[in-house]
Amino acid sequence: PILPDLLDQIPSDEEIGSVTADGAYDTRKCHEAIAARCAAAIIPPRKNAKPWKPTSPGAIARNEALRASKYLGRAIWRRWSGYHRRSRVESKMNCIKLLDQSLMARDFDRQVAGLQVRIAVLNGYTALGAPMTVAVR
């Protein structure tokens, strides 16, 4: 129920390429909100999922994901759709949380420094997964 509100926080003139979420977001409301923003929904259908009546763009996209998931199998569908990236991001966020969730320092400047260290670590993780683009002549 929160996803449509989250998407509304992004300006409507800003393009959204895809929205990745876990199976709990496999609802009509979520698929409709994603389709309304012309984005691709990368949400695994539930294991006991049945096709929806193709009455809206969100339902049609969800039925295509369901068909692909059943045809390819769930594991291959996750790689094919890019869903495996979500688990990588979650594992890196877990690493950040393991660094410590609370601010231990009492002094404000030291609290800022502690947050900057965590941000530097997160940026290091991001740099590891970022593609390096090189011009070929």
mmCIF file of N, CA and C in Angstrom:
data_model
loop_
_atom_site.group_PDB
_atom_site.id
_atom_site.type_symbol
_atom_site.label_atom_id
_atom_site.label_comp_id
_atom_site.label_asym_id
_atom_site.label_seq_id
_atom_site.Cartn_x
_atom_site.Cartn_y
_atom_site.Cartn_z
ATOM 1 N N PRO A 1 0.807 -1.214 0.000
ATOM 2 C CA PRO A 1 0.000 0.000 0.000
ATOM 3 C C PRO A 1 0.850 1.279 0.000
ATOM 4 N N ILE A 2 2.125 1.174 0.310
ATOM 5 C CA ILE A 2 2.978 2.356 0.401
ATOM 6 C C ILE A 2 3.610 2.702 -0.942
ATOM 7 N N LEU A 3 3.792 1.730 -1.808
ATOM 8 C CA LEU A 3 4.511 1.955 -3.063
ATOM 9 C C LEU A 3 3.924 3.088 -3.902
ATOM 10 N N PRO A 4 2.613 3.165 -4.122
ATOM 11 C CA PRO A 4 2.100 4.292 -4.912
ATOM 12 C C PRO A 4 2.459 5.649 -4.312
ATOM 13 N N ASP A 5 2.432 5.766 -2.990
ATOM 14 C CA ASP A 5 2.803 7.023 -2.342
ATOM 15 C C ASP A 5 4.288 7.324 -2.528
ATOM 16 N N LEU A 6 5.121 6.281 -2.488
ATOM 17 C CA LEU A 6 6.555 6.477 -2.705
ATOM 18 C C LEU A 6 6.831 6.957 -4.128
ATOM 19 N N LEU A 7 6.134 6.379 -5.099
ATOM 20 C CA LEU A 7 6.320 6.803 -6.486
ATOM 21 C C LEU A 7 5.823 8.226 -6.704
ATOM 22 N N ASP A 8 4.806 8.628 -5.959
ATOM 23 C CA ASP A 8 4.290 9.997 -6.076
ATOM 24 C C ASP A 8 5.295 11.021 -5.567
ATOM 25 N N GLN A 9 6.243 10.611 -4.734
ATOM 26 C CA GLN A 9 7.250 11.536 -4.231
ATOM 27 C C GLN A 9 8.277 11.895 -5.295
ATOM 28 N N ILE A 10 8.382 11.068 -6.329
ATOM 29 C CA ILE A 10 9.298 11.345 -7.432
ATOM 30 C C ILE A 10 8.565 12.257 -8.406
ATOM 31 N N PRO A 11 9.176 13.374 -8.804
ATOM 32 C CA PRO A 11 8.488 14.289 -9.723
ATOM 33 C C PRO A 11 8.010 13.577 -10.983
ATOM 34 N N SER A 12 6.838 13.960 -11.457
ATOM 35 C CA SER A 12 6.238 13.261 -12.603
ATOM 36 C C SER A 12 7.022 13.478 -13.897
ATOM 37 N N ASP A 13 7.808 14.539 -13.979
ATOM 38 C CA ASP A 13 8.608 14.754 -15.185
ATOM 39 C C ASP A 13 9.906 13.948 -15.171
ATOM 40 N N GLU A 14 10.212 13.310 -14.047
ATOM 41 C CA GLU A 14 11.405 12.477 -13.941
ATOM 42 C C GLU A 14 11.057 11.046 -14.350
ATOM 43 N N GLU A 15 11.837 10.509 -15.263
ATOM 44 C CA GLU A 15 11.562 9.172 -15.800
ATOM 45 C C GLU A 15 12.046 8.092 -14.838
ATOM 46 N N ILE A 16 11.246 7.033 -14.697
ATOM 47 C CA ILE A 16 11.607 5.875 -13.880
ATOM 48 C C ILE A 16 11.752 4.696 -14.836
ATOM 49 N N GLY A 17 12.923 4.081 -14.840
ATOM 50 C CA GLY A 17 13.157 2.961 -15.742
ATOM 51 C C GLY A 17 12.506 1.676 -15.270
ATOM 52 N N SER A 18 12.733 1.336 -14.003
ATOM 53 C CA SER A 18 12.161 0.111 -13.467
ATOM 54 C C SER A 18 12.000 0.244 -11.957
ATOM 55 N N VAL A 19 11.110 -0.569 -11.422
ATOM 56 C CA VAL A 19 10.868 -0.637 -9.990
ATOM 57 C C VAL A 19 11.047 -2.089 -9.586
ATOM 58 N N THR A 20 11.981 -2.345 -8.681
ATOM 59 C CA THR A 20 12.252 -3.698 -8.217
ATOM 60 C C THR A 20 11.765 -3.838 -6.784
ATOM 61 N N ALA A 21 11.002 -4.875 -6.540
ATOM 62 C CA ALA A 21 10.467 -5.116 -5.196
ATOM 63 C C ALA A 21 10.295 -6.614 -4.998
ATOM 64 N N ASP A 22 10.082 -7.019 -3.748
ATOM 65 C CA ASP A 22 9.896 -8.444 -3.487
ATOM 66 C C ASP A 22 8.435 -8.839 -3.722
ATOM 67 N N GLY A 23 8.146 -10.118 -3.513
ATOM 68 C CA GLY A 23 6.830 -10.669 -3.821
ATOM 69 C C GLY A 23 5.681 -10.058 -3.041
ATOM 70 N N ALA A 24 5.956 -9.407 -1.934
ATOM 71 C CA ALA A 24 4.889 -8.773 -1.163
ATOM 72 C C ALA A 24 4.246 -7.626 -1.947
ATOM 73 N N TYR A 25 4.948 -7.082 -2.929
ATOM 74 C CA TYR A 25 4.432 -5.982 -3.738
ATOM 75 C C TYR A 25 3.716 -6.471 -5.002
ATOM 76 N N ASP A 26 3.469 -7.764 -5.102
ATOM 77 C CA ASP A 26 2.768 -8.328 -6.250
ATOM 78 C C ASP A 26 1.261 -8.115 -6.068
ATOM 79 N N THR A 27 0.848 -6.853 -6.120
ATOM 80 C CA THR A 27 -0.561 -6.495 -5.958
ATOM 81 C C THR A 27 -0.998 -5.636 -7.138
ATOM 82 N N ARG A 28 -2.298 -5.584 -7.354
ATOM 83 C CA ARG A 28 -2.837 -4.765 -8.452
ATOM 84 C C ARG A 28 -2.476 -3.292 -8.278
ATOM 85 N N LYS A 29 -2.598 -2.809 -7.055
ATOM 86 C CA LYS A 29 -2.329 -1.398 -6.784
ATOM 87 C C LYS A 29 -0.886 -1.033 -7.153
ATOM 88 N N CYS A 30 0.046 -1.885 -6.763
ATOM 89 C CA CYS A 30 1.450 -1.620 -7.048
ATOM 90 C C CYS A 30 1.739 -1.677 -8.542
ATOM 91 N N HIS A 31 1.233 -2.703 -9.210
ATOM 92 C CA HIS A 31 1.469 -2.840 -10.647
ATOM 93 C C HIS A 31 0.839 -1.679 -11.414
ATOM 94 N N GLU A 32 -0.321 -1.222 -10.996
ATOM 95 C CA GLU A 32 -0.977 -0.097 -11.662
ATOM 96 C C GLU A 32 -0.173 1.186 -11.465
ATOM 97 N N ALA A 33 0.332 1.402 -10.257
ATOM 98 C CA ALA A 33 1.123 2.608 -9.987
ATOM 99 C C ALA A 33 2.405 2.614 -10.812
ATOM 100 N N ILE A 34 3.027 1.451 -10.953
ATOM 101 C CA ILE A 34 4.260 1.354 -11.737
ATOM 102 C C ILE A 34 3.960 1.570 -13.217
ATOM 103 N N ALA A 35 2.898 0.957 -13.718
ATOM 104 C CA ALA A 35 2.529 1.118 -15.129
ATOM 105 C C ALA A 35 2.130 2.561 -15.435
ATOM 106 N N ALA A 36 1.515 3.236 -14.471
ATOM 107 C CA ALA A 36 1.124 4.634 -14.674
ATOM 108 C C ALA A 36 2.341 5.531 -14.870
ATOM 109 N N ARG A 37 3.476 5.136 -14.314
ATOM 110 C CA ARG A 37 4.715 5.909 -14.487
ATOM 111 C C ARG A 37 5.539 5.396 -15.666
ATOM 112 N N CYS A 38 4.977 4.490 -16.462
ATOM 113 C CA CYS A 38 5.638 3.916 -17.642
ATOM 114 C C CYS A 38 6.965 3.248 -17.280
ATOM 115 N N ALA A 39 6.996 2.584 -16.148
ATOM 116 C CA ALA A 39 8.193 1.884 -15.696
ATOM 117 C C ALA A 39 7.966 0.378 -15.774
ATOM 118 N N ALA A 40 9.054 -0.356 -15.796
ATOM 119 C CA ALA A 40 8.977 -1.817 -15.793
ATOM 120 C C ALA A 40 8.928 -2.302 -14.347
ATOM 121 N N ALA A 41 8.012 -3.200 -14.066
ATOM 122 C CA ALA A 41 7.889 -3.771 -12.723
ATOM 123 C C ALA A 41 8.689 -5.063 -12.667
ATOM 124 N N ILE A 42 9.695 -5.100 -11.824
ATOM 125 C CA ILE A 42 10.487 -6.310 -11.629
ATOM 126 C C ILE A 42 10.107 -6.842 -10.257
ATOM 127 N N ILE A 43 8.982 -7.533 -10.245
ATOM 128 C CA ILE A 43 8.423 -8.090 -9.020
ATOM 129 C C ILE A 43 8.124 -9.559 -9.275
ATOM 130 N N PRO A 44 8.722 -10.468 -8.512
ATOM 131 C CA PRO A 44 8.443 -11.879 -8.769
ATOM 132 C C PRO A 44 7.008 -12.222 -8.392
ATOM 133 N N PRO A 45 6.306 -12.896 -9.284
ATOM 134 C CA PRO A 45 4.951 -13.335 -8.934
ATOM 135 C C PRO A 45 5.010 -14.336 -7.782
ATOM 136 N N ARG A 46 3.978 -14.360 -6.983
ATOM 137 C CA ARG A 46 3.938 -15.320 -5.875
ATOM 138 C C ARG A 46 3.912 -16.739 -6.425
ATOM 139 N N LYS A 47 4.306 -17.677 -5.592
ATOM 140 C CA LYS A 47 4.403 -19.067 -6.071
ATOM 141 C C LYS A 47 3.062 -19.625 -6.534
ATOM 142 N N ASN A 48 1.985 -19.218 -5.901
ATOM 143 C CA ASN A 48 0.668 -19.719 -6.289
ATOM 144 C C ASN A 48 -0.094 -18.696 -7.141
ATOM 145 N N ALA A 49 0.622 -17.838 -7.843
ATOM 146 C CA ALA A 49 0.003 -16.752 -8.615
ATOM 147 C C ALA A 49 -0.820 -17.281 -9.778
ATOM 148 N N LYS A 50 -1.931 -16.649 -10.007
ATOM 149 C CA LYS A 50 -2.804 -16.931 -11.149
ATOM 150 C C LYS A 50 -2.824 -15.693 -12.029
ATOM 151 N N PRO A 51 -3.012 -15.868 -13.329
ATOM 152 C CA PRO A 51 -3.088 -14.687 -14.215
ATOM 153 C C PRO A 51 -4.273 -13.800 -13.856
ATOM 154 N N TRP A 52 -4.076 -12.492 -14.041
ATOM 155 C CA TRP A 52 -5.150 -11.531 -13.827
ATOM 156 C C TRP A 52 -5.844 -11.264 -15.148
ATOM 157 N N LYS A 53 -7.060 -10.789 -15.084
ATOM 158 C CA LYS A 53 -7.751 -10.374 -16.303
ATOM 159 C C LYS A 53 -6.981 -9.193 -16.894
ATOM 160 N N PRO A 54 -6.641 -9.272 -18.187
ATOM 161 C CA PRO A 54 -5.823 -8.200 -18.788
ATOM 162 C C PRO A 54 -6.644 -6.940 -19.066
ATOM 163 N N THR A 55 -7.081 -6.282 -18.010
ATOM 164 C CA THR A 55 -7.926 -5.095 -18.157
ATOM 165 C C THR A 55 -7.137 -3.798 -18.047
ATOM 166 N N SER A 56 -5.862 -3.880 -17.693
ATOM 167 C CA SER A 56 -5.063 -2.664 -17.526
ATOM 168 C C SER A 56 -3.609 -2.964 -17.878
ATOM 169 N N PRO A 57 -2.810 -1.911 -18.141
ATOM 170 C CA PRO A 57 -1.388 -2.134 -18.458
ATOM 171 C C PRO A 57 -0.628 -2.845 -17.346
ATOM 172 N N GLY A 58 -0.966 -2.553 -16.096
ATOM 173 C CA GLY A 58 -0.291 -3.209 -14.982
ATOM 174 C C GLY A 58 -0.571 -4.702 -14.945
ATOM 175 N N ALA A 59 -1.822 -5.077 -15.212
ATOM 176 C CA ALA A 59 -2.198 -6.493 -15.222
ATOM 177 C C ALA A 59 -1.530 -7.221 -16.382
ATOM 178 N N ILE A 60 -1.451 -6.568 -17.531
ATOM 179 C CA ILE A 60 -0.817 -7.196 -18.699
ATOM 180 C C ILE A 60 0.666 -7.437 -18.427
ATOM 181 N N ALA A 61 1.351 -6.442 -17.865
ATOM 182 C CA ALA A 61 2.775 -6.593 -17.555
ATOM 183 C C ALA A 61 2.992 -7.685 -16.513
ATOM 184 N N ARG A 62 2.129 -7.745 -15.526
ATOM 185 C CA ARG A 62 2.247 -8.766 -14.483
ATOM 186 C C ARG A 62 2.018 -10.159 -15.059
ATOM 187 N N ASN A 63 1.044 -10.302 -15.973
ATOM 188 C CA ASN A 63 0.792 -11.600 -16.606
ATOM 189 C C ASN A 63 1.988 -12.038 -17.442
ATOM 190 N N GLU A 64 2.658 -11.083 -18.102
ATOM 191 C CA GLU A 64 3.855 -11.425 -18.878
ATOM 192 C C GLU A 64 4.969 -11.915 -17.952
ATOM 193 N N ALA A 65 5.127 -11.269 -16.809
ATOM 194 C CA ALA A 65 6.138 -11.709 -15.837
ATOM 195 C C ALA A 65 5.799 -13.096 -15.298
ATOM 196 N N LEU A 66 4.528 -13.343 -15.061
ATOM 197 C CA LEU A 66 4.088 -14.653 -14.578
ATOM 198 C C LEU A 66 4.369 -15.729 -15.623
ATOM 199 N N ARG A 67 4.047 -15.435 -16.889
ATOM 200 C CA ARG A 67 4.308 -16.393 -17.973
ATOM 201 C C ARG A 67 5.804 -16.679 -18.094
ATOM 202 N N ALA A 68 6.617 -15.621 -18.062
ATOM 203 C CA ALA A 68 8.066 -15.795 -18.187
ATOM 204 C C ALA A 68 8.620 -16.580 -17.007
ATOM 205 N N SER A 69 8.114 -16.298 -15.813
ATOM 206 C CA SER A 69 8.577 -17.003 -14.624
ATOM 207 C C SER A 69 8.252 -18.492 -14.695
ATOM 208 N N LYS A 70 7.066 -18.813 -15.171
ATOM 209 C CA LYS A 70 6.695 -20.227 -15.282
ATOM 210 C C LYS A 70 7.445 -20.914 -16.415
ATOM 211 N N TYR A 71 7.691 -20.192 -17.512
ATOM 212 C CA TYR A 71 8.369 -20.770 -18.665
ATOM 213 C C TYR A 71 9.851 -20.993 -18.377
ATOM 214 N N LEU A 72 10.509 -19.990 -17.808
ATOM 215 C CA LEU A 72 11.946 -20.065 -17.562
ATOM 216 C C LEU A 72 12.298 -20.746 -16.251
ATOM 217 N N GLY A 73 11.376 -20.722 -15.313
ATOM 218 C CA GLY A 73 11.681 -21.148 -13.950
ATOM 219 C C GLY A 73 12.065 -19.917 -13.142
ATOM 220 N N ARG A 74 11.818 -19.973 -11.852
ATOM 221 C CA ARG A 74 12.026 -18.781 -11.016
ATOM 222 C C ARG A 74 13.485 -18.325 -10.977
ATOM 223 N N ALA A 75 14.411 -19.265 -10.890
ATOM 224 C CA ALA A 75 15.833 -18.900 -10.783
ATOM 225 C C ALA A 75 16.323 -18.200 -12.047
ATOM 226 N N ILE A 76 15.988 -18.743 -13.194
ATOM 227 C CA ILE A 76 16.428 -18.128 -14.456
ATOM 228 C C ILE A 76 15.703 -16.807 -14.668
ATOM 229 N N TRP A 77 14.409 -16.749 -14.286
ATOM 230 C CA TRP A 77 13.673 -15.498 -14.433
ATOM 231 C C TRP A 77 14.335 -14.383 -13.627
ATOM 232 N N ARG A 78 14.808 -14.688 -12.433
ATOM 233 C CA ARG A 78 15.448 -13.667 -11.599
ATOM 234 C C ARG A 78 16.687 -13.096 -12.268
ATOM 235 N N ARG A 79 17.490 -13.948 -12.868
ATOM 236 C CA ARG A 79 18.681 -13.465 -13.580
ATOM 237 C C ARG A 79 18.280 -12.698 -14.837
ATOM 238 N N TRP A 80 17.350 -13.253 -15.595
ATOM 239 C CA TRP A 80 16.924 -12.658 -16.855
ATOM 240 C C TRP A 80 16.312 -11.274 -16.648
ATOM 241 N N SER A 81 15.524 -11.131 -15.598
ATOM 242 C CA SER A 81 14.828 -9.864 -15.353
ATOM 243 C C SER A 81 15.698 -8.838 -14.630
ATOM 244 N N GLY A 82 16.796 -9.283 -14.020
ATOM 245 C CA GLY A 82 17.632 -8.376 -13.246
ATOM 246 C C GLY A 82 17.243 -8.323 -11.780
ATOM 247 N N TYR A 83 16.336 -9.206 -11.373
ATOM 248 C CA TYR A 83 15.874 -9.210 -9.985
ATOM 249 C C TYR A 83 17.001 -9.554 -9.015
ATOM 250 N N HIS A 84 18.011 -10.304 -9.477
ATOM 251 C CA HIS A 84 19.114 -10.696 -8.603
ATOM 252 C C HIS A 84 19.884 -9.489 -8.076
ATOM 253 N N ARG A 85 19.805 -8.355 -8.763
ATOM 254 C CA ARG A 85 20.478 -7.146 -8.286
ATOM 255 C C ARG A 85 19.912 -6.699 -6.942
ATOM 256 N N ARG A 86 18.609 -6.901 -6.748
ATOM 257 C CA ARG A 86 17.956 -6.496 -5.513
ATOM 258 C C ARG A 86 18.595 -7.188 -4.317
ATOM 259 N N SER A 87 18.861 -8.489 -4.454
ATOM 260 C CA SER A 87 19.455 -9.217 -3.330
ATOM 261 C C SER A 87 20.881 -8.739 -3.070
ATOM 262 N N ARG A 88 21.585 -8.340 -4.114
ATOM 263 C CA ARG A 88 22.932 -7.801 -3.921
ATOM 264 C C ARG A 88 22.882 -6.487 -3.146
ATOM 265 N N VAL A 89 21.939 -5.656 -3.507
ATOM 266 C CA VAL A 89 21.794 -4.373 -2.810
ATOM 267 C C VAL A 89 21.426 -4.614 -1.351
ATOM 268 N N GLU A 90 20.497 -5.533 -1.118
ATOM 269 C CA GLU A 90 20.097 -5.825 0.260
ATOM 270 C C GLU A 90 21.264 -6.340 1.088
ATOM 271 N N SER A 91 22.103 -7.172 0.494
ATOM 272 C CA SER A 91 23.235 -7.700 1.258
ATOM 273 C C SER A 91 24.240 -6.596 1.574
ATOM 274 N N LYS A 92 24.439 -5.649 0.661
ATOM 275 C CA LYS A 92 25.352 -4.535 0.944
ATOM 276 C C LYS A 92 24.773 -3.608 2.005
ATOM 277 N N MET A 93 23.463 -3.382 1.983
ATOM 278 C CA MET A 93 22.840 -2.558 3.017
ATOM 279 C C MET A 93 22.955 -3.249 4.377
ATOM 280 N N ASN A 94 22.859 -4.561 4.377
ATOM 281 C CA ASN A 94 23.042 -5.297 5.624
ATOM 282 C C ASN A 94 24.462 -5.102 6.152
ATOM 283 N N CYS A 95 25.436 -5.075 5.238
ATOM 284 C CA CYS A 95 26.814 -4.827 5.667
ATOM 285 C C CYS A 95 26.940 -3.456 6.312
ATOM 286 N N ILE A 96 26.284 -2.466 5.748
ATOM 287 C CA ILE A 96 26.325 -1.120 6.318
ATOM 288 C C ILE A 96 25.690 -1.124 7.701
ATOM 289 N N LYS A 97 24.579 -1.834 7.837
ATOM 290 C CA LYS A 97 23.906 -1.904 9.136
ATOM 291 C C LYS A 97 24.792 -2.600 10.163
ATOM 292 N N LEU A 98 25.577 -3.565 9.713
ATOM 293 C CA LEU A 98 26.478 -4.253 10.636
ATOM 294 C C LEU A 98 27.588 -3.338 11.134
ATOM 295 N N LEU A 99 27.852 -2.263 10.390
ATOM 296 C CA LEU A 99 28.870 -1.308 10.830
ATOM 297 C C LEU A 99 28.437 -0.582 12.095
ATOM 298 N N ASP A 100 27.154 -0.526 12.347
ATOM 299 C CA ASP A 100 26.559 0.049 13.551
ATOM 300 C C ASP A 100 25.442 0.985 13.123
ATOM 301 N N GLN A 101 24.282 0.787 13.709
ATOM 302 C CA GLN A 101 23.117 1.571 13.342
ATOM 303 C C GLN A 101 22.990 2.845 14.165
ATOM 304 N N SER A 102 23.613 2.910 15.303
ATOM 305 C CA SER A 102 23.418 4.061 16.178
ATOM 306 C C SER A 102 24.633 4.976 16.140
ATOM 307 N N LEU A 103 24.404 6.210 16.551
ATOM 308 C CA LEU A 103 25.495 7.170 16.668
ATOM 309 C C LEU A 103 26.042 7.083 18.087
ATOM 310 N N MET A 104 27.255 6.629 18.220
ATOM 311 C CA MET A 104 27.821 6.399 19.541
ATOM 312 C C MET A 104 28.444 7.666 20.132
ATOM 313 N N ALA A 105 28.945 8.536 19.273
ATOM 314 C CA ALA A 105 29.628 9.730 19.774
ATOM 315 C C ALA A 105 28.619 10.732 20.344
ATOM 316 N N ARG A 106 29.042 11.444 21.342
ATOM 317 C CA ARG A 106 28.175 12.470 21.932
ATOM 318 C C ARG A 106 28.348 13.812 21.231
ATOM 319 N N ASP A 107 29.550 14.045 20.737
ATOM 320 C CA ASP A 107 29.871 15.304 20.070
ATOM 321 C C ASP A 107 29.299 15.280 18.646
ATOM 322 N N PHE A 108 28.646 16.372 18.246
ATOM 323 C CA PHE A 108 28.007 16.428 16.931
ATOM 324 C C PHE A 108 29.014 16.227 15.810
ATOM 325 N N ASP A 109 30.178 16.861 15.900
ATOM 326 C CA ASP A 109 31.187 16.734 14.840
ATOM 327 C C ASP A 109 31.651 15.286 14.688
ATOM 328 N N ARG A 110 31.749 14.572 15.781
ATOM 329 C CA ARG A 110 32.149 13.160 15.710
ATOM 330 C C ARG A 110 31.019 12.300 15.145
ATOM 331 N N GLN A 111 29.789 12.666 15.434
ATOM 332 C CA GLN A 111 28.656 11.955 14.831
ATOM 333 C C GLN A 111 28.682 12.127 13.312
ATOM 334 N N VAL A 112 28.942 13.358 12.866
ATOM 335 C CA VAL A 112 29.033 13.637 11.428
ATOM 336 C C VAL A 112 30.161 12.821 10.817
ATOM 337 N N ALA A 113 31.306 12.770 11.498
ATOM 338 C CA ALA A 113 32.446 12.010 10.989
ATOM 339 C C ALA A 113 32.103 10.517 10.880
ATOM 340 N N GLY A 114 31.386 9.998 11.881
ATOM 341 C CA GLY A 114 30.983 8.593 11.838
ATOM 342 C C GLY A 114 30.070 8.299 10.658
ATOM 343 N N LEU A 115 29.146 9.193 10.390
ATOM 344 C CA LEU A 115 28.260 9.012 9.236
ATOM 345 C C LEU A 115 29.033 9.122 7.927
ATOM 346 N N GLN A 116 30.003 10.020 7.875
ATOM 347 C CA GLN A 116 30.803 10.159 6.657
ATOM 348 C C GLN A 116 31.619 8.903 6.378
ATOM 349 N N VAL A 117 32.088 8.248 7.428
ATOM 350 C CA VAL A 117 32.828 6.994 7.243
ATOM 351 C C VAL A 117 31.906 5.937 6.644
ATOM 352 N N ARG A 118 30.686 5.816 7.181
ATOM 353 C CA ARG A 118 29.736 4.843 6.636
ATOM 354 C C ARG A 118 29.390 5.154 5.190
ATOM 355 N N ILE A 119 29.232 6.433 4.885
ATOM 356 C CA ILE A 119 28.926 6.828 3.506
ATOM 357 C C ILE A 119 30.089 6.475 2.589
ATOM 358 N N ALA A 120 31.329 6.684 3.065
ATOM 359 C CA ALA A 120 32.499 6.332 2.258
ATOM 360 C C ALA A 120 32.536 4.835 1.973
ATOM 361 N N VAL A 121 32.189 4.036 2.970
ATOM 362 C CA VAL A 121 32.144 2.584 2.773
ATOM 363 C C VAL A 121 31.065 2.226 1.748
ATOM 364 N N LEU A 122 29.897 2.823 1.891
ATOM 365 C CA LEU A 122 28.813 2.555 0.946
ATOM 366 C C LEU A 122 29.212 2.977 -0.466
ATOM 367 N N ASN A 123 29.869 4.127 -0.604
ATOM 368 C CA ASN A 123 30.337 4.563 -1.922
ATOM 369 C C ASN A 123 31.366 3.593 -2.488
ATOM 370 N N GLY A 124 32.188 3.024 -1.606
ATOM 371 C CA GLY A 124 33.149 2.018 -2.065
ATOM 372 C C GLY A 124 32.443 0.787 -2.622
ATOM 373 N N TYR A 125 31.372 0.356 -1.948
ATOM 374 C CA TYR A 125 30.583 -0.767 -2.463
ATOM 375 C C TYR A 125 29.949 -0.417 -3.796
ATOM 376 N N THR A 126 29.447 0.794 -3.894
ATOM 377 C CA THR A 126 28.806 1.222 -5.135
ATOM 378 C C THR A 126 29.816 1.243 -6.273
ATOM 379 N N ALA A 127 31.013 1.736 -5.997
ATOM 380 C CA ALA A 127 32.048 1.798 -7.023
ATOM 381 C C ALA A 127 32.428 0.410 -7.517
ATOM 382 N N LEU A 128 32.366 -0.578 -6.643
ATOM 383 C CA LEU A 128 32.694 -1.942 -7.048
ATOM 384 C C LEU A 128 31.710 -2.481 -8.072
ATOM 385 N N GLY A 129 30.447 -2.072 -7.959
ATOM 386 C CA GLY A 129 29.431 -2.590 -8.866
ATOM 387 C C GLY A 129 29.140 -1.698 -10.052
ATOM 388 N N ALA A 130 29.755 -0.502 -10.106
ATOM 389 C CA ALA A 130 29.480 0.429 -11.186
ATOM 390 C C ALA A 130 30.279 0.053 -12.425
ATOM 391 N N PRO A 131 29.661 0.077 -13.600
ATOM 392 C CA PRO A 131 30.398 -0.248 -14.824
ATOM 393 C C PRO A 131 31.365 0.882 -15.185
ATOM 394 N N MET A 132 32.456 0.502 -15.783
ATOM 395 C CA MET A 132 33.421 1.501 -16.237
ATOM 396 C C MET A 132 33.245 1.655 -17.740
ATOM 397 N N THR A 133 32.890 2.842 -18.169
ATOM 398 C CA THR A 133 32.637 3.110 -19.576
ATOM 399 C C THR A 133 33.881 3.708 -20.195
ATOM 400 N N VAL A 134 34.322 3.119 -21.294
ATOM 401 C CA VAL A 134 35.516 3.576 -21.982
ATOM 402 C C VAL A 134 35.152 3.799 -23.446
ATOM 403 N N ALA A 135 35.557 4.948 -23.978
ATOM 404 C CA ALA A 135 35.304 5.251 -25.393
ATOM 405 C C ALA A 135 36.215 4.393 -26.252
ATOM 406 N N VAL A 136 35.642 3.738 -27.275
ATOM 407 C CA VAL A 136 36.397 2.896 -28.192
ATOM 408 C C VAL A 136 36.508 3.654 -29.510
ATOM 409 N N ARG A 137 37.710 3.778 -29.986
ATOM 410 C CA ARG A 137 37.922 4.534 -31.251
ATOM 411 C C ARG A 137 38.298 3.629 -32.359
#
